[in-house]
Short mmCIF file of C-alpha atoms in Angstrom, two decimals:
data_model
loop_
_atom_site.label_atom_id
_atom_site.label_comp_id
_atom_site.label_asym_id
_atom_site.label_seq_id
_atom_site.Cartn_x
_atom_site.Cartn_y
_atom_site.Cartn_z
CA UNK L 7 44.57 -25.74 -18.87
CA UNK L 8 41.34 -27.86 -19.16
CA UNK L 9 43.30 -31.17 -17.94
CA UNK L 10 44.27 -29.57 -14.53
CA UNK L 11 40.37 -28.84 -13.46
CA UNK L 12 39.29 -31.54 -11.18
CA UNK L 13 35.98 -33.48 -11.17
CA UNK L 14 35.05 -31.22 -7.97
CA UNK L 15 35.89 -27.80 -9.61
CA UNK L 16 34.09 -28.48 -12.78
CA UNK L 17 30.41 -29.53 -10.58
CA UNK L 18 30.77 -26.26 -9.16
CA UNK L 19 31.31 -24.70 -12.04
CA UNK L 20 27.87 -26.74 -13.51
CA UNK L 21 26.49 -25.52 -10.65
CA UNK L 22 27.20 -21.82 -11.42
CA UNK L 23 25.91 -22.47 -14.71
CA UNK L 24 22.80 -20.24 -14.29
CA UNK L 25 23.88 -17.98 -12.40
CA UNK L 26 26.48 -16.88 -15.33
CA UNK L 27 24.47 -17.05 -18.09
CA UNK L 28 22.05 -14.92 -16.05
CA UNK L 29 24.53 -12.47 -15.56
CA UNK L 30 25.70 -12.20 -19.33
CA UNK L 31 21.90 -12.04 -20.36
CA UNK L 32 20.49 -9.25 -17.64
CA UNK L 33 23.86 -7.09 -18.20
CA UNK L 34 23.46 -7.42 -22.34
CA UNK L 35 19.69 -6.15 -20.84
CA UNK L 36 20.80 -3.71 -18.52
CA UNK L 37 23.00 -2.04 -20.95
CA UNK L 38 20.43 -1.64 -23.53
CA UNK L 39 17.81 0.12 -21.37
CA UNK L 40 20.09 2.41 -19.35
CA UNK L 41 22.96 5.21 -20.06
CA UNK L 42 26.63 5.16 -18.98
CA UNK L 43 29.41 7.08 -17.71
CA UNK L 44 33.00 6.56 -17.76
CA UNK L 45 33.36 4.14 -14.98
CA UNK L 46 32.16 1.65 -16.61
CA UNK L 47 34.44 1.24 -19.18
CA UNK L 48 36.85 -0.82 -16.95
CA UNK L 49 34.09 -3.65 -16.95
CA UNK L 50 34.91 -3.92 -21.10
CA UNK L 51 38.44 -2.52 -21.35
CA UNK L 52 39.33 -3.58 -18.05
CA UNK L 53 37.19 -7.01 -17.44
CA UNK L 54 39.61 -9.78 -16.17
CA UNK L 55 41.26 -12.21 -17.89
CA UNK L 56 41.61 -16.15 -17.27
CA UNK L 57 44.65 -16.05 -15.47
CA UNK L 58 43.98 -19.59 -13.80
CA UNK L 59 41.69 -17.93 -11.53
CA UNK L 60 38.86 -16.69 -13.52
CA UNK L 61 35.92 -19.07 -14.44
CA UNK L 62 35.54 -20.33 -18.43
CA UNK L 63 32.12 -22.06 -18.22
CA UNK L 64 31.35 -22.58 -22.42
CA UNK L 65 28.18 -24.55 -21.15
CA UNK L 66 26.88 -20.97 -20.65
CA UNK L 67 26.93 -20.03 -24.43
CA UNK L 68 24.84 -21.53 -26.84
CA UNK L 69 25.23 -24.71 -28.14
CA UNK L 70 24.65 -25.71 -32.22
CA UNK L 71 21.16 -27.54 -31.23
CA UNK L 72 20.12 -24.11 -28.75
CA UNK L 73 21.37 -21.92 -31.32
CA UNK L 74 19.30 -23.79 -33.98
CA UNK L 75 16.49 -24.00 -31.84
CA UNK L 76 16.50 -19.85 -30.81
CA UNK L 77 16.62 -19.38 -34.36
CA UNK L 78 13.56 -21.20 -35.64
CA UNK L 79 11.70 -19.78 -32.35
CA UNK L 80 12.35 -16.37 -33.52
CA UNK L 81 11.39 -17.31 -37.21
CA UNK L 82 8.28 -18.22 -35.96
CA UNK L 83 7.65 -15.42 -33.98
CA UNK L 84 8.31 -12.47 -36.33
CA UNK L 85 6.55 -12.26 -39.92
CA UNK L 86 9.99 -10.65 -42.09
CA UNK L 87 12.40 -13.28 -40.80
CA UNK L 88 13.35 -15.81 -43.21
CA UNK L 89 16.20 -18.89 -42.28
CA UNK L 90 17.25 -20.46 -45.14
CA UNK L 91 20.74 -23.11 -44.64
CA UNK L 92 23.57 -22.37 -47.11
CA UNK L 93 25.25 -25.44 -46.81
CA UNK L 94 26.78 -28.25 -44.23
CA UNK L 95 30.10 -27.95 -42.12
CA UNK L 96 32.62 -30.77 -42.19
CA UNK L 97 30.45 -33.11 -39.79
CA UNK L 98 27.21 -32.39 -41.41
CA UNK L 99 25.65 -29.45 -39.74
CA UNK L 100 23.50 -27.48 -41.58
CA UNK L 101 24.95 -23.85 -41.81
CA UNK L 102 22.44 -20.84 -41.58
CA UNK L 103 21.62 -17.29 -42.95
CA UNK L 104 18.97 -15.19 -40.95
CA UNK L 105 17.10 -13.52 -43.78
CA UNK L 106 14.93 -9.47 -43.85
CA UNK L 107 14.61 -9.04 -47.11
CA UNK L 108 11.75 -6.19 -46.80
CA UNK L 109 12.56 -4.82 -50.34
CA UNK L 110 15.17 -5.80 -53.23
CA UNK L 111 16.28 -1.96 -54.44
CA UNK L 112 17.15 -1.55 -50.59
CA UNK L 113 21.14 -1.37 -49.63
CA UNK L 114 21.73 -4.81 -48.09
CA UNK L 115 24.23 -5.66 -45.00
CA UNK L 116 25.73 -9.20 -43.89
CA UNK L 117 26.99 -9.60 -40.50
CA UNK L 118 29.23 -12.67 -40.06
CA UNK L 119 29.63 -14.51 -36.83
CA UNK L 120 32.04 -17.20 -35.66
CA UNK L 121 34.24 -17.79 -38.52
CA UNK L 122 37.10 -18.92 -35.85
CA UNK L 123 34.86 -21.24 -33.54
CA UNK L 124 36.28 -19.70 -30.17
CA UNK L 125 35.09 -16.21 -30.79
CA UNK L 126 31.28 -16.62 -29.70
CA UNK L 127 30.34 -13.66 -27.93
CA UNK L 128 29.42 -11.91 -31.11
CA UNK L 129 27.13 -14.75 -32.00
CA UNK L 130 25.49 -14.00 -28.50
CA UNK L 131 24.93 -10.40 -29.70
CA UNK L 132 23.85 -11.25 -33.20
CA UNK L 133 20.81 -13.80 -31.90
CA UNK L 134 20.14 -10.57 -28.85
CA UNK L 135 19.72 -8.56 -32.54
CA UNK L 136 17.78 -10.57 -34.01
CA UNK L 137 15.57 -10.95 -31.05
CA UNK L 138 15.72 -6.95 -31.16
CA UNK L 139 14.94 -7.22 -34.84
CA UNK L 140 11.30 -8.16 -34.03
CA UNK L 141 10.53 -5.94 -31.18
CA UNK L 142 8.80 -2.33 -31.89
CA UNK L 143 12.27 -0.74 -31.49
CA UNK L 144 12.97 -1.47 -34.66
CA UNK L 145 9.47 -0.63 -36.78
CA UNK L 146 10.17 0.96 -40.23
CA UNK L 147 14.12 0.45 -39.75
CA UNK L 148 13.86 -2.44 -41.70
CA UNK L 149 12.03 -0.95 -44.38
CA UNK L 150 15.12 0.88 -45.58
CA UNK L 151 18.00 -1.58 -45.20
CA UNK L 152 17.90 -5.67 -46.23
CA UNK L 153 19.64 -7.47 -43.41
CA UNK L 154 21.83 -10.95 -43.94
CA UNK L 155 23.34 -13.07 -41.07
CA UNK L 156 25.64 -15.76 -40.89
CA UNK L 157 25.76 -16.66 -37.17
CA UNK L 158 27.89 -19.59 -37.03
CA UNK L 159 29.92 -20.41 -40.04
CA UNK L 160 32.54 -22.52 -37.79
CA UNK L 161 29.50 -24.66 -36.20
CA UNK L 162 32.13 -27.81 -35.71
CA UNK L 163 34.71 -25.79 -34.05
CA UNK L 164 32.52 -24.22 -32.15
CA UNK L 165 31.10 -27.66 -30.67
CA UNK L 166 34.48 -28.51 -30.60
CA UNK L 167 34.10 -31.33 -33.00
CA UNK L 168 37.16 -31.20 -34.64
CA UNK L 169 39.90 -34.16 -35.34
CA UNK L 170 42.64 -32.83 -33.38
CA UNK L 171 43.13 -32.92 -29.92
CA UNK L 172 41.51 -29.65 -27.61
CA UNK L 173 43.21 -30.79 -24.06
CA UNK L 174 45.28 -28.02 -23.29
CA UNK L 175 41.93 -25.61 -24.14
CA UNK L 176 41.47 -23.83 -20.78
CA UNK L 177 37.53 -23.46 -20.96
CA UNK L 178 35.84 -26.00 -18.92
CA UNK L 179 31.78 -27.08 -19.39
CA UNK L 180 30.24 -28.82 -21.65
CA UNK L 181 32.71 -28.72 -24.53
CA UNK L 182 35.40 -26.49 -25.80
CA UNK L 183 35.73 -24.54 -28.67
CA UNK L 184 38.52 -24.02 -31.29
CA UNK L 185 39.59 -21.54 -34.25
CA UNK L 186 39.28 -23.83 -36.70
CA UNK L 187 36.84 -26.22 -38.21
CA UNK L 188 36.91 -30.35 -37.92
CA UNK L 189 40.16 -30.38 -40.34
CA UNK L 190 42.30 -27.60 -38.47
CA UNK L 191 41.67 -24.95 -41.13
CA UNK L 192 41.06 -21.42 -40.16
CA UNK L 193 38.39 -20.72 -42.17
CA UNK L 194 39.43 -17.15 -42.41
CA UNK L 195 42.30 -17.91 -44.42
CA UNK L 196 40.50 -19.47 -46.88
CA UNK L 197 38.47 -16.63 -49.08
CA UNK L 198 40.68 -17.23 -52.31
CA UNK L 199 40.76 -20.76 -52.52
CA UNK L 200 37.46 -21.69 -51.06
CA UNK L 201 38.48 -24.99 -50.10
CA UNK L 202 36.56 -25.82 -46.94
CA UNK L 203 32.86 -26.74 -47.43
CA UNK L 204 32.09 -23.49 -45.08
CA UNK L 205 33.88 -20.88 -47.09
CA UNK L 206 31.89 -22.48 -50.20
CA UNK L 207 28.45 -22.63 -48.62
CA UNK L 208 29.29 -18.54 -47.73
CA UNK L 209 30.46 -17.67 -51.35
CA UNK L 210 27.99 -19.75 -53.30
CA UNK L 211 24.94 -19.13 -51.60
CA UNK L 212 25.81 -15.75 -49.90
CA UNK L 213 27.85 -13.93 -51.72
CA UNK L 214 27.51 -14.78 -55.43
CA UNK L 215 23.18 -15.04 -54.10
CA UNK L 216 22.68 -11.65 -52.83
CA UNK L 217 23.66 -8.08 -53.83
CA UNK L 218 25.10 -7.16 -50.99
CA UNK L 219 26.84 -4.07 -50.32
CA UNK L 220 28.65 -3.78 -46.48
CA UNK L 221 29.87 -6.33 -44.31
CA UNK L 222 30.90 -6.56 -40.98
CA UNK L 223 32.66 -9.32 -40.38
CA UNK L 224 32.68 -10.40 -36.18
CA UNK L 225 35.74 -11.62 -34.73
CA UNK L 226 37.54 -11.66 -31.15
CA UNK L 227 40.98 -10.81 -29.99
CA UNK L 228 43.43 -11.24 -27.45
CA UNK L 229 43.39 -9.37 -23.66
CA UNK L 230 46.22 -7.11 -24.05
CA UNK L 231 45.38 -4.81 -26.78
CA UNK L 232 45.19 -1.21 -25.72
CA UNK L 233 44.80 2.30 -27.24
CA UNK L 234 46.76 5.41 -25.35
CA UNK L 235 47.26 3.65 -22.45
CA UNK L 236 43.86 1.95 -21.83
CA UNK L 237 42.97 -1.70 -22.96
CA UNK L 238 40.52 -1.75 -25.23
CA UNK L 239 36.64 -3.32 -25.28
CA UNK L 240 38.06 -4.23 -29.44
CA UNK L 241 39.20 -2.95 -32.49
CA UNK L 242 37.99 -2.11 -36.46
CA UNK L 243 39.53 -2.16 -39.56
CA UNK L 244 38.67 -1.67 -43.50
CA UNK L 245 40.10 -3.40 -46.25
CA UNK L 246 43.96 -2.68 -46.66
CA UNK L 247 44.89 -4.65 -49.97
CA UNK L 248 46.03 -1.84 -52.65
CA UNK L 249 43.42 -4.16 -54.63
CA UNK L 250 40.68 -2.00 -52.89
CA UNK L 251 38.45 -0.14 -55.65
CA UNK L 252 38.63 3.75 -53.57
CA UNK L 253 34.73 3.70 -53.64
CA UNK L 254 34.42 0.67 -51.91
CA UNK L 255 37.27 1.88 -49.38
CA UNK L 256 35.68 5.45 -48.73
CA UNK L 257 32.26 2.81 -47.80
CA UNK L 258 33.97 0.99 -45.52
CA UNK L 259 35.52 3.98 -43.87
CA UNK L 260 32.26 5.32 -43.46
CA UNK L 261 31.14 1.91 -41.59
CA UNK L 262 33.82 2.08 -39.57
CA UNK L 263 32.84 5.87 -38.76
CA UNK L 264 29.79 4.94 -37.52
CA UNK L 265 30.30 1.96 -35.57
CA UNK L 266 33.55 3.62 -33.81
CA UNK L 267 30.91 6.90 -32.96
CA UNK L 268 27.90 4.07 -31.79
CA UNK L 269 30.66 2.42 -29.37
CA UNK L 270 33.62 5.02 -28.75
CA UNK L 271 31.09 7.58 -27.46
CA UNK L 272 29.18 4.99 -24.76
CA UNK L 273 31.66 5.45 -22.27
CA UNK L 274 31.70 1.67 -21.49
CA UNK L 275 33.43 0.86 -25.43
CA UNK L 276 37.24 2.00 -25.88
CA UNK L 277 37.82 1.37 -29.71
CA UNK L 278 41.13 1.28 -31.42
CA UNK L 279 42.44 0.82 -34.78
CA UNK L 280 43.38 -2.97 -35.40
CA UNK L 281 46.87 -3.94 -37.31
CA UNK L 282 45.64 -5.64 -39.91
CA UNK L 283 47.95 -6.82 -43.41
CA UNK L 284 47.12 -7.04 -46.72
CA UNK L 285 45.98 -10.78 -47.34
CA UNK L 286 43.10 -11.24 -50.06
CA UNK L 287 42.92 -14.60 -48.40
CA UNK L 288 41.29 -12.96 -45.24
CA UNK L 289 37.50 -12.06 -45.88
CA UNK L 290 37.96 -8.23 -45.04
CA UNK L 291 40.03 -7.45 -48.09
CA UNK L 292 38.87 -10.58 -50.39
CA UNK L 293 35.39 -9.94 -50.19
CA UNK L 294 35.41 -6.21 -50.55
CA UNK L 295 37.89 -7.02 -53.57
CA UNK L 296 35.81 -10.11 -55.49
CA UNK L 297 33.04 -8.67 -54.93
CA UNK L 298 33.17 -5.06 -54.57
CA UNK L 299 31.49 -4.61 -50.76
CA UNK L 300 32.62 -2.54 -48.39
CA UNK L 301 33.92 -4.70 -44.99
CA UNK L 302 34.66 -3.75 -42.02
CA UNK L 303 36.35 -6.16 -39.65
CA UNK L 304 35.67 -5.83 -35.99
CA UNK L 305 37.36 -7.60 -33.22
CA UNK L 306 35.94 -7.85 -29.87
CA UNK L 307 38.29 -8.74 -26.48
CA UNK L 308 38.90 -11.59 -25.25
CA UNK L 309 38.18 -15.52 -26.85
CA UNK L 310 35.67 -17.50 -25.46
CA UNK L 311 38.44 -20.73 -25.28
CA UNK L 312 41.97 -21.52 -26.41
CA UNK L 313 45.02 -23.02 -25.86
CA UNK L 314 47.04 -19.84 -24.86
CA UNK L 315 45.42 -18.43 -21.79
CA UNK L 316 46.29 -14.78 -22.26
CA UNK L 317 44.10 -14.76 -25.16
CA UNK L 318 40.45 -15.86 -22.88
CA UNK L 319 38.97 -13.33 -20.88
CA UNK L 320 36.94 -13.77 -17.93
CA UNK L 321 32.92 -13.80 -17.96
CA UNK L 322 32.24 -11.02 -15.71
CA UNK L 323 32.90 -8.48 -18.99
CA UNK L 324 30.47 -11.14 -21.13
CA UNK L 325 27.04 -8.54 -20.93
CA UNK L 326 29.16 -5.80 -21.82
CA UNK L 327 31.14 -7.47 -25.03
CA UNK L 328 27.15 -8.85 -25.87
CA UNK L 329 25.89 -5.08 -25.83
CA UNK L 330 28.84 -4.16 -28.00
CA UNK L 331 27.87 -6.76 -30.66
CA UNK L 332 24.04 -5.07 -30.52
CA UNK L 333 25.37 -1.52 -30.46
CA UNK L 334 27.52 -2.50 -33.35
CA UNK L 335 25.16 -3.99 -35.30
CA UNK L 336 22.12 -1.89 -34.27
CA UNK L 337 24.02 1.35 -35.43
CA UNK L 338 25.03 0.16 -38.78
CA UNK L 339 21.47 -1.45 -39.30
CA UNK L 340 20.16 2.37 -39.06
CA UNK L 341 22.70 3.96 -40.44
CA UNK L 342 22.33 2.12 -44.19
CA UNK L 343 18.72 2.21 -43.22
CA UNK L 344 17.96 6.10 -43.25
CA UNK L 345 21.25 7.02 -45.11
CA UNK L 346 23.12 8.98 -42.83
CA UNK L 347 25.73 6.63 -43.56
CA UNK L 348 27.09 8.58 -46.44
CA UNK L 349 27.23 11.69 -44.15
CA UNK L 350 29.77 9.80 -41.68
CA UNK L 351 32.93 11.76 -41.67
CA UNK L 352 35.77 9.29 -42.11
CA UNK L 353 38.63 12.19 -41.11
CA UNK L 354 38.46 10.70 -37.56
CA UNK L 355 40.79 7.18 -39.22
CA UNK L 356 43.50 9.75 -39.50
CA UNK L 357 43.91 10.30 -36.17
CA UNK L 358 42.85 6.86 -34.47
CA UNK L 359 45.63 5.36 -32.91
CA UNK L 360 46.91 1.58 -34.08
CA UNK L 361 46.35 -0.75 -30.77
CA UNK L 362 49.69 -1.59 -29.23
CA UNK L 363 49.76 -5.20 -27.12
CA UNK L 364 50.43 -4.83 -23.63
CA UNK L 365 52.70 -6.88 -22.39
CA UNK L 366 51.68 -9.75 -20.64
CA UNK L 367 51.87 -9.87 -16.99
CA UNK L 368 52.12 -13.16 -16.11
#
C-alpha cells in the first residue's frame, strides 16, 4: 500500500524515474521497428505483477500539464491535426479531442482513453499514435478514414484529484490515480444518465458533433485473466445488449476481427474474449445503441494504480502494453481506411474462448 513506502524507498524510486520511463518509451520503440517470436509473449501475458515487490512509479506517465503540453507540440508540428476541448472535468480541466478530419464523406473512428483514471497505459499508446499519425508511415492512410480521440476523459482521477481519500493506492511518485473522477463516479457507468460533466462534454460535443461510425473504447484489467491456460496481454468485446441493431453488431465484430488478427498473430499479444453484461449504462453497448456505432471495448492488463494490488501490474511489461495500444489502433486506423474492414471474417468470435481469472496466488 502507498502508506507503507518510506521516505528512503520513494527517493530511489525518483531516482529511477528516467530510467523507467526510458524503458517504457525505447521498448514501445523497439517493438514497432522489429518482428517477434513466441518468447516474447511472457513479457505481456506473463509481465509481473505488484506483489509488494515490483516498482509503481506513476511519476513516469504523463501528467495532465505534459499530456496537454505533448498535445499542442504535436498540433503544431503536423498540418491535419486539429485539438479542439469538449468541455471541463469536475476541477476545471479542460477535456480534449485530437481531431483528422481529412474529408467529411470518409468513415470516421473515435478512440477513447482513460475513462477510469487508473488505466493510463492506453493513453501512452494513443499520444505514441498520434505522434505516428504525423510521420511518413502513415501518408495517404488518413485520406481514407477521419480519426477522433479522447485521450483523457477522467483527467481528475487521473491526477488523482478526487475528494475521497487514495491512501491505501499502492502506486508511489508523484501522485496516484483512481477509477473515478473528483466525486467517486465511474464515469463508465454513466452513458444513460449523463450526469457527470465528462460524460456530457463526450455526448454533446462528440457524439451528437460528429458522424461517427466505430469506436474503440480503451480500458485496463486485472493480472489474472487468462485464455487456455496462458494469461493474457487483454481482452475485446462488442456490444452485448439485445438492443444492438444486427448491422451495427456484424461492424463491431468485424473491429474486433481485425484488432484480435493485428495483436493475436504478433506473438508477443495473447487476446481473449472479455465477460462482458448487458448494461446500456456502459459506453460499449450505450453508444453503439443511441447512436448506432459499432464499439468495441478493449481491455489491456494490468492498472496503472489501485487499491487492490492484484489488479497493478509491474512496469517491466509497460513498452509492450504501449505497442499494443499502437498496434490496436494503427490496425483499425487502416483497416476503415482502405476498406478491408468489411472483408474481416468475424467466424473466428465463435470459437474464441471467454477469459477465465486465475486464481490469485498470494
Amino acid at each position: 500500500m502507498a502508506n507503507r513506502f518510506t521516505e528512503q524507498r520513494v527517493e530511489k524510486q525518483n531516482r529511477t524515474k528516467r530510467k523507467l520511463m526510458a524503458f517504457s518509451v525505447a521498448g514501445a520503440l523497439m517493438l514497432s521497428a522489429a518482428p517477434f517470436t513466441a518468447p516474447v509473449a511472457e513479457a505481456v501475458g506473463n509481465g509481473p505483477g505488484y506483489g509488494g515487490n515490483e516498482t509503481i512509479n506513476t511519476s513516469i506517465l504523463h501528467t495532465y500539464d505534459e499530456m496537454v503540453s505533448y498535445l499542442k507540440t504535436q498540433e503544431a508540428k503536423q498540418k491535419n491535426m486539429e485539438l479542439e476541448v469538449i468541455g471541463q472535468s469536475v476541477k476545471g480541466r479542460d477535456l480534449y479531442l485530437v481531431k483528422y478530419m481529412t474529408n467529411p464523406e470518409n468513415p470516421t473512428i473515435l478512440f477513447l482513453t482513460q475513462q477510469h483514471g487508473n488505466e493510463q497505459l492506453t493513453t501512452e499508446g494513443a499520444l505514441e499514435f498520434i505522434k505516428h499519425l504525423g510521420t511518413g508511415k502513415m501518408k495517404g492512410v488518413t485520406d481514407g478514414v477521419n480519426i477522433l480521440i479522447v485521450p483523457m476523459l477522467n483527467a481528475d482521477g487521473a491526477m488523482g484529484d478526487v475528494d475521497f481519500s487514495l491512501e491505501d493506492y499502492v502506486a508511489s511518485g508523484d501522485r496516484n490515480l483512481t477509477r473515478y473522477n473528483a466525486r467517486e463516479v465511474d464515469l463508465n457507468r454513466d452513458h444513460v444518465n449523463k450526469i457527470q460533466p465528462e460524460t456530457q462534454a463526450l455526448h454533446n460535443n462528440v457524439m451528437r458533433k460528429y458522424d461517427i461510425d466505430y469506436m474503440i473504447d480503451l480500458h485496463h484489467q486485472g493480472t489474472q485473466s487468462e485464455r487456455d491456460g496462458q494469461l493474457v496481454s487483454g481482452s475485446i468485446l462488442y456490444p452485448t445488449t439485445p438492443n444492438v441493431d444486427p448491422d451495427v453488431l456484424l461492424k463491431s465484430k468485424q473491429l474486433g476481427a481485425v484488432v484480435f488478427n493485428a495483436v493475436d498473430s504478433t506473438g508477443w499479444g495473447h487476446i481473449g474474449k472479455y465477460s462482458g453484461g448487458t448494461a446500456e449504462t456502459i459506453s460499449r453497448n450505450g453508444i453503439a445503441v443511441e447512436y448506432g456505432i459499432s464499439t468495441l471495448l478493449f481491455e489491456m492488463r494490468g492498472m496503472s494504480d489501485h487499491e487492490y494490488e492484484p489488479y497493478v501490474l509491474g512496469q517491466k511489461s509497460n513498452g509492450y502494453l504501449i505497442k499494443q495500444t499502437i498496434t490496436t489502433l494503427d490496425a483499425a486506423v487502416r483497416a476503415i481506411a482502405d476498406g478491408s474492414i468489411a472483408d474481416a471474417d468475424v467466424s473466428f468470435w465463435d470459437t474464441l474462448a471467454t477469459q477465465t481469472n486465475r486464481p490469485s496466488e498470494e
